[in-house]
Amino acid sequence: MSSYVTRKTPGDTAWFTHDRFGMFIHWGLYSMPARHEWIKNFECIPEEKYDKYFKYFNPDLYDPREWARMAKAAGMKYAVFTSKHHEGFCMWDSQFTDYKCTNTPAGRDLLREFVDAFRAEGLRVGFYYSLIDWHHPEFPIDKNHPRRNDPDAYEQSKDRDMKVYAQYMRDQVTELLTNYGKIDILWFDFSYPRNNGTGDQAWMRGKGKDDWESEKLIALARSLQPGIMIDNRADIEQDLWTPEQYQPQEWMRHEKTGELVTWEACQTFSGSWGYHRDEQTWKSPEMLIRMLAGTVSLGGNLLMNVGPTSRGYLDRRAQEALGVFADWMRVNSRSIYGCTMAEPEFSAPPDCRLTQSADGKRLYVHLFAYPFLHLHMPGLGGKVDYAQFLHDGSEVLFTEGTMETYGDAPRAGGADLLILHLPPVKPDCLVPVIELFLK
Ligand code: GLC
């Protein structure tokens, strides 16, 4: 059994740390400008201009069953969908606002179709819900708000009542957690209590748990969906640590107690979360697989994002990137599901990452670079019963202790040295994995 113990939290994390790999979906009006989901903020777009997107939002090619099939083929086991992003637009038929998809040419509850389709493919369902709201009339203007540079920003903002907005969030979260069956994850985003205005903008205060009334909000969510996992971004620590756009270098720990925590890296294919037509910084296939294996080798999950187009489909680049995962996971998922960081007694050779099955019986060596003929693994001599490539189940021969040499005297490597004998040509697999059955 794995010896790693993570900090206990209220939500059910057992399925999560088994499944390891999920799909993030950022979809909203911002898929129309197609130049970042923060576009309303970046370009300080006024309401009446942003309304164009509302007026013309028509995802006529939306077929979430297709998304679900692609997610499943990629090996993803759950999906987190943006019910509302910072722009404030609701992707479901909320009774508490008119700013929702049912009032656009889309004319239907897009969230419900997502939920039904993903469940039908056997995937778990989570909701992203933005705490930030750049549309709600009671949301006070702050440093992140599109109206921050208006000469009359103070006048616009001074009578806004955060309490009304906090109640709005509770009402919406009630809808989301009541009307869509079992929801496994609630992904709040995000708090910035220290991002305050300065000078004559000193009244622009950042927002955190007191503004969101996070305690109430979270208690409400837990009462409606016992067992739900909640992230840490409502400014109160919950179940999930969420490193974003960087890969942790070690298993994340609790800031105060030092305990290991449940963590999930969230990553994009190309940089932005919403559909970005012109972005060219798409990650290479190899990098994608390395990020997944690297994450699990440190005891974490990976939530990989897609940004569907405003027509409602995943563009070719996104499909290809998902296909990279599909090809690799079809034959290598055993090193991911139910796996975690290898026991501390095992150390990875250069350019390799290790994962180990939670029952401790199998150890997986991910070859990030392909070595010439021999892979040396000190500490494993005498411990391996059988070795094979995972992708094709072909035997990998090994010797222990001594490294045979031609001409020179044999070199003793120590009885605990395991030497795996590899073919000279890298097998046809992006990141080959060697599966070691331990004695
Ligand atoms: C950030 C961004 C956001 C994105 C999120 C995903 O906080 O505000 O656009 O949804 O990260 O983790």
XYZ file of C-alpha atoms and ligand atoms in Angstrom:
451
model
C 0.000 0.000 0.000
C 1.067 3.540 -0.718
C 2.529 5.138 2.399
C 1.442 8.670 1.463
C -1.298 10.169 3.563
C -2.998 13.376 2.483
C -4.688 15.936 4.660
C -8.306 15.008 5.447
C -10.903 17.394 4.050
C -14.730 17.378 4.027
C -15.229 16.309 0.386
C -14.935 12.847 -1.139
C -11.521 12.742 -2.796
C -11.098 8.964 -3.161
C -12.537 8.688 -6.673
C -10.659 11.817 -7.679
C -7.178 10.683 -6.770
C -7.888 7.386 -8.486
C -9.111 8.945 -11.731
C -6.310 11.508 -12.099
C -7.306 13.075 -15.386
C -10.147 15.449 -16.240
C -11.327 17.910 -18.860
C -11.767 21.599 -18.148
C -14.202 23.357 -20.476
C -14.179 27.146 -20.802
C -17.116 28.191 -22.873
C -19.063 31.402 -22.852
C -19.688 34.565 -24.864
C -15.927 35.198 -24.951
C -15.601 32.384 -27.464
C -16.963 34.904 -30.014
C -14.288 37.620 -29.796
C -12.009 34.578 -29.646
C -9.111 36.481 -28.144
C -9.077 35.423 -24.473
C -11.801 34.908 -21.890
C -10.633 38.049 -20.063
C -11.253 40.171 -23.148
C -13.910 42.308 -21.485
C -11.342 43.247 -18.865
C -8.299 43.510 -21.154
C -10.024 45.836 -23.609
C -12.300 47.518 -21.037
C -15.272 46.705 -23.240
C -18.444 48.573 -22.234
C -21.710 46.681 -21.724
C -23.358 47.894 -24.911
C -20.456 46.628 -27.012
C -20.228 43.325 -25.189
C -23.976 42.912 -25.727
C -23.273 42.134 -29.371
C -21.981 38.770 -28.319
C -25.118 38.115 -26.334
C -27.224 39.132 -29.302
C -25.493 36.801 -31.744
C -24.420 33.850 -29.596
C -25.603 30.871 -31.586
C -23.757 27.601 -31.035
C -25.620 25.772 -33.747
C -23.061 22.971 -33.935
C -23.027 22.232 -30.206
C -23.091 18.498 -29.659
C -21.755 17.745 -26.183
C -22.040 14.031 -26.838
C -19.165 14.480 -29.240
C -17.137 16.354 -26.620
C -17.898 13.616 -24.118
C -16.778 10.908 -26.498
C -13.537 12.759 -27.160
C -12.935 13.311 -23.465
C -13.539 9.673 -22.738
C -11.285 8.539 -25.572
C -8.561 10.834 -24.210
C -8.776 8.948 -20.939
C -10.433 11.738 -19.002
C -12.739 10.616 -16.231
C -14.444 13.842 -15.250
C -15.176 17.262 -16.667
C -15.528 20.727 -15.166
C -17.668 23.155 -17.152
C -17.835 26.953 -16.807
C -21.422 27.521 -15.720
C -20.556 31.225 -15.451
C -17.212 32.908 -16.100
C -16.049 36.371 -15.046
C -18.117 38.001 -17.803
C -21.201 36.974 -15.782
C -23.004 35.194 -18.604
C -24.858 32.080 -17.440
C -24.744 28.907 -19.473
C -27.875 27.578 -17.823
C -31.475 28.678 -17.428
C -31.031 30.583 -14.166
C -34.139 32.142 -12.664
C -32.082 34.918 -11.107
C -30.861 36.693 -14.220
C -31.795 37.426 -17.808
C -28.147 37.258 -18.767
C -28.272 33.625 -19.768
C -27.991 31.392 -22.797
C -31.718 30.713 -23.034
C -32.209 34.387 -23.939
C -29.709 34.275 -26.813
C -30.194 32.622 -30.198
C -28.857 29.474 -28.488
C -32.287 29.277 -26.872
C -31.577 26.275 -24.680
C -29.963 25.201 -21.426
C -26.437 24.397 -22.597
C -25.287 23.242 -19.184
C -28.005 20.626 -18.961
C -27.015 19.165 -22.308
C -23.411 19.027 -21.161
C -24.370 17.254 -17.952
C -26.568 14.700 -19.707
C -24.005 13.967 -22.405
C -21.031 13.533 -20.084
C -22.954 11.409 -17.632
C -24.112 9.202 -20.476
C -20.451 8.489 -21.288
C -19.771 7.622 -17.661
C -17.831 10.768 -16.794
C -18.253 12.658 -13.559
C -19.444 16.213 -13.711
C -18.192 19.374 -12.035
C -19.188 23.032 -12.271
C -16.855 25.986 -12.453
C -18.579 29.048 -11.011
C -16.960 32.470 -11.196
C -17.100 34.493 -8.001
C -16.137 37.471 -10.111
C -18.960 38.952 -12.161
C -18.375 41.841 -14.579
C -22.011 42.085 -15.542
C -23.922 42.030 -12.272
C -25.094 45.569 -11.381
C -24.296 45.120 -7.672
C -20.741 43.846 -8.167
C -18.493 46.730 -7.045
C -15.872 47.947 -9.480
C -12.344 46.913 -8.528
C -8.894 46.637 -10.077
C -9.966 43.642 -12.171
C -13.168 45.214 -13.405
C -13.629 46.370 -17.023
C -14.996 49.726 -15.780
C -11.988 50.500 -13.568
C -10.673 53.248 -15.877
C -13.965 55.066 -16.383
C -13.685 58.663 -15.118
C -16.948 58.113 -13.229
C -16.064 54.635 -11.957
C -16.553 55.726 -8.364
C -19.961 57.193 -9.110
C -20.991 54.007 -10.897
C -19.810 51.815 -8.097
C -20.453 53.652 -4.854
C -23.988 52.407 -4.229
C -23.388 48.821 -5.291
C -24.266 46.358 -2.590
C -22.031 43.332 -2.331
C -24.532 41.654 -0.034
C -27.067 41.533 -2.824
C -24.493 39.938 -5.083
C -23.477 37.404 -2.415
C -27.123 36.382 -2.128
C -27.303 36.100 -5.922
C -24.397 33.644 -5.807
C -26.120 31.557 -3.147
C -29.281 31.498 -5.222
C -27.407 30.424 -8.316
C -25.330 27.831 -6.539
C -28.580 26.455 -5.134
C -29.919 26.074 -8.657
C -26.742 24.471 -9.904
C -26.554 21.996 -7.068
C -30.259 21.185 -7.011
C -31.397 20.876 -10.598
C -28.648 18.836 -12.248
C -28.316 15.681 -10.198
C -25.108 14.661 -8.471
C -22.323 17.179 -8.954
C -18.878 15.970 -7.975
C -16.861 19.185 -8.030
C -17.588 22.838 -7.433
C -14.810 25.019 -8.792
C -15.034 28.592 -7.494
C -12.831 31.187 -9.177
C -11.257 33.360 -7.660
C -10.302 35.661 -4.762
C -7.883 38.584 -4.683
C -8.214 40.122 -1.225
C -4.916 41.978 -1.479
C -5.345 43.517 -4.919
C -6.417 46.925 -3.666
C -6.489 50.209 -5.490
C -4.005 52.944 -4.612
C -4.108 56.742 -4.699
C -7.452 58.067 -5.872
C -8.467 54.486 -6.592
C -8.030 53.453 -2.973
C -11.749 52.692 -2.781
C -11.243 49.825 -5.236
C -10.736 47.021 -2.846
C -9.868 43.459 -3.732
C -12.348 40.727 -2.850
C -12.147 37.714 -0.599
C -14.120 35.503 1.709
C -15.914 38.324 3.524
C -17.139 39.778 0.260
C -18.283 36.454 -1.177
C -19.591 35.365 2.231
C -17.693 32.198 1.460
C -18.532 30.428 4.687
C -22.237 30.587 3.983
C -21.741 29.776 0.331
C -19.673 26.705 1.061
C -21.957 25.486 3.844
C -24.850 25.804 1.435
C -23.034 23.807 -1.243
C -22.139 21.079 1.209
C -25.697 20.838 2.494
C -27.007 20.386 -1.045
C -24.320 17.986 -2.240
C -22.661 16.122 0.606
C -19.335 14.742 -0.535
C -18.840 17.369 -3.240
C -15.249 18.496 -3.727
C -14.666 22.242 -3.531
C -11.520 24.096 -4.537
C -9.629 26.631 -2.417
C -10.336 29.720 -4.459
C -13.189 31.153 -2.398
C -10.457 32.257 0.024
C -11.251 29.463 2.486
C -9.247 26.299 2.279
C -11.320 23.290 1.219
C -10.536 20.027 -0.586
C -8.507 21.032 -3.555
C -5.280 22.947 -4.235
C -5.235 24.244 -7.799
C -1.853 25.195 -9.297
C -2.569 26.954 -12.568
C -0.351 27.355 -15.638
C 2.701 25.918 -13.877
C 3.727 22.405 -12.862
C 4.607 21.910 -9.192
C 8.054 20.455 -8.648
C 6.979 18.315 -5.699
C 3.796 16.988 -4.107
C 2.032 20.072 -2.796
C 1.932 20.530 0.939
C -0.276 22.421 3.328
C 1.175 25.877 3.888
C 1.010 25.603 7.676
C 1.000 21.951 8.713
C 3.228 20.609 5.955
C 0.802 17.755 5.266
C 0.453 16.471 1.715
C -2.684 17.844 0.059
C -4.980 16.855 -2.784
C -3.946 18.898 -5.801
C -4.913 19.328 -9.390
C -2.888 21.217 -11.958
C -5.067 23.028 -14.480
C -3.495 23.631 -17.846
C -4.327 24.912 -21.288
C -3.369 23.598 -24.694
C -2.365 27.018 -25.984
C -2.312 29.645 -23.218
C -5.790 31.108 -22.943
C -8.759 29.202 -21.509
C -11.477 30.447 -23.791
C -11.273 29.745 -27.516
C -8.452 31.838 -28.980
C -8.408 31.853 -32.729
C -4.948 33.309 -33.289
C -2.924 31.811 -30.488
C 0.060 29.885 -31.834
C 1.579 28.623 -28.610
C 0.095 25.141 -28.660
C 1.954 22.626 -26.555
C 3.753 19.804 -28.338
C 2.342 16.273 -28.115
C 5.298 15.138 -26.059
C 4.897 17.972 -23.607
C 1.250 17.062 -23.071
C 2.066 13.496 -22.119
C 4.934 14.599 -19.936
C 2.646 16.957 -18.077
C 0.184 14.165 -17.347
C 2.789 11.613 -16.276
C 4.758 14.259 -14.389
C 1.669 15.326 -12.479
C 0.775 11.815 -11.362
C 4.412 11.150 -10.466
C 3.977 13.869 -7.832
C 0.639 12.627 -6.533
C -1.514 15.127 -8.432
C -4.343 15.297 -10.951
C -4.360 17.042 -14.310
C -7.311 19.098 -15.522
C -6.682 19.816 -19.193
C -8.657 22.616 -20.760
C -10.502 22.936 -24.044
C -12.041 26.182 -25.301
C -14.844 25.299 -27.704
C -15.630 27.669 -30.589
C -18.726 29.852 -30.480
C -20.334 27.521 -33.013
C -20.041 24.858 -30.343
C -17.401 22.471 -31.597
C -13.795 21.766 -30.676
C -11.515 23.010 -33.425
C -9.043 20.778 -35.185
C -6.143 21.815 -32.971
C -8.036 20.894 -29.822
C -9.194 17.620 -31.336
C -5.646 16.744 -32.303
C -4.356 17.547 -28.844
C -7.041 15.356 -27.292
C -6.089 12.702 -29.811
C -2.531 12.742 -28.476
C -3.874 11.783 -25.069
C -6.221 9.223 -26.611
C -3.405 7.441 -28.455
C -1.186 7.340 -25.429
C -3.822 6.562 -22.803
C -5.365 3.745 -24.825
C -2.316 1.617 -24.016
C -0.678 3.384 -21.080
C -3.478 4.392 -18.741
C -2.457 1.703 -16.259
C 0.413 3.965 -15.182
C -2.073 6.784 -14.482
C -5.326 5.462 -13.003
C -5.025 4.345 -9.415
C -1.394 5.435 -9.402
C 0.506 7.937 -7.352
C 4.002 9.063 -6.488
C 6.409 6.137 -6.135
C 7.509 5.194 -2.632
C 10.490 7.215 -1.437
C 12.752 4.139 -1.573
C 12.582 4.285 -5.389
C 14.320 7.046 -7.255
C 13.863 7.858 -10.902
C 16.826 7.534 -13.282
C 17.744 10.703 -15.239
C 14.949 11.876 -17.598
C 12.447 9.440 -16.115
C 9.330 9.846 -13.970
C 7.977 7.141 -11.701
C 4.446 6.310 -10.709
C 3.330 3.405 -8.563
C 0.008 1.640 -8.204
C -1.693 2.491 -4.928
C -1.433 -1.174 -3.835
C 2.315 -0.840 -4.257
C 2.660 -3.840 -6.561
C 3.510 -2.138 -9.849
C 6.057 0.521 -10.581
C 6.000 2.529 -13.812
C 9.034 4.117 -15.417
C 8.135 6.858 -17.906
C 10.988 7.446 -20.330
C 10.972 11.185 -21.085
C 14.220 10.701 -22.998
C 15.104 7.352 -24.538
C 18.380 5.903 -23.244
C 20.879 3.820 -25.164
C 20.352 0.110 -24.400
C 20.516 0.162 -20.622
C 18.479 1.828 -17.938
C 20.089 1.641 -14.521
C 17.880 1.654 -11.482
C 19.740 1.463 -8.175
C 17.653 0.155 -5.306
C 15.529 -2.194 -7.389
C 17.872 -5.185 -7.726
C 16.226 -8.296 -6.279
C 12.838 -6.621 -6.122
C 11.456 -7.054 -9.627
C 9.623 -10.174 -10.678
C 8.851 -9.251 -14.268
C 9.304 -6.255 -16.556
C 7.574 -5.235 -19.766
C 6.795 -2.274 -21.957
C 3.351 -1.167 -20.998
C 2.161 -0.124 -24.466
C 2.557 -3.580 -26.057
C 3.165 -5.917 -23.133
C 6.517 -7.013 -24.556
C 9.097 -8.344 -22.147
C 11.980 -6.153 -21.070
C 14.914 -8.311 -20.000
C 16.917 -7.291 -17.007
C 19.988 -8.235 -15.050
C 20.941 -7.395 -11.518
C 24.092 -6.372 -9.755
C 26.773 -6.405 -12.421
C 26.978 -4.437 -15.607
C 28.523 -6.654 -18.307
C 31.033 -4.865 -20.490
C 32.903 -5.849 -23.602
C 36.654 -5.869 -23.174
C 36.836 -4.151 -19.815
C 36.385 -6.064 -16.633
C 32.728 -6.321 -15.586
C 31.675 -3.483 -13.373
C 30.021 -4.222 -10.115
C 27.011 -2.042 -9.647
C 26.044 -3.330 -6.236
C 23.560 -6.108 -5.593
C 20.686 -3.667 -5.521
C 21.275 -2.392 -9.051
C 18.639 -3.284 -11.632
C 19.658 -2.985 -15.267
C 16.881 -2.965 -17.825
C 17.919 -3.964 -21.328
C 16.156 -1.891 -23.952
C 15.944 -2.171 -27.729
C 18.158 0.325 -29.569
C 15.234 1.931 -31.321
C 12.632 3.719 -29.270
C 9.326 1.901 -29.565
C 6.558 3.638 -31.471
C 5.126 5.364 -28.443
C 5.441 9.062 -27.589
C 6.546 8.449 -24.018
C 7.282 4.737 -23.489
C 6.524 3.275 -20.090
C 8.174 0.256 -18.503
C 5.965 -1.669 -16.146
C 7.788 -3.386 -13.272
C 5.936 -6.052 -11.333
C 7.453 -6.024 -7.877
C 8.044 -9.164 -5.872
C -7.861 32.125 -13.796
C -8.551 32.985 -14.797
C -9.473 32.284 -15.619
C -9.514 30.806 -15.681
C -8.974 30.138 -14.466
C -8.738 28.682 -14.636
O -8.092 32.393 -12.514
O -9.167 34.074 -14.221
O -9.816 32.937 -16.772
O -10.826 30.449 -15.743
O -7.885 30.757 -13.988
O -7.984 28.148 -13.614
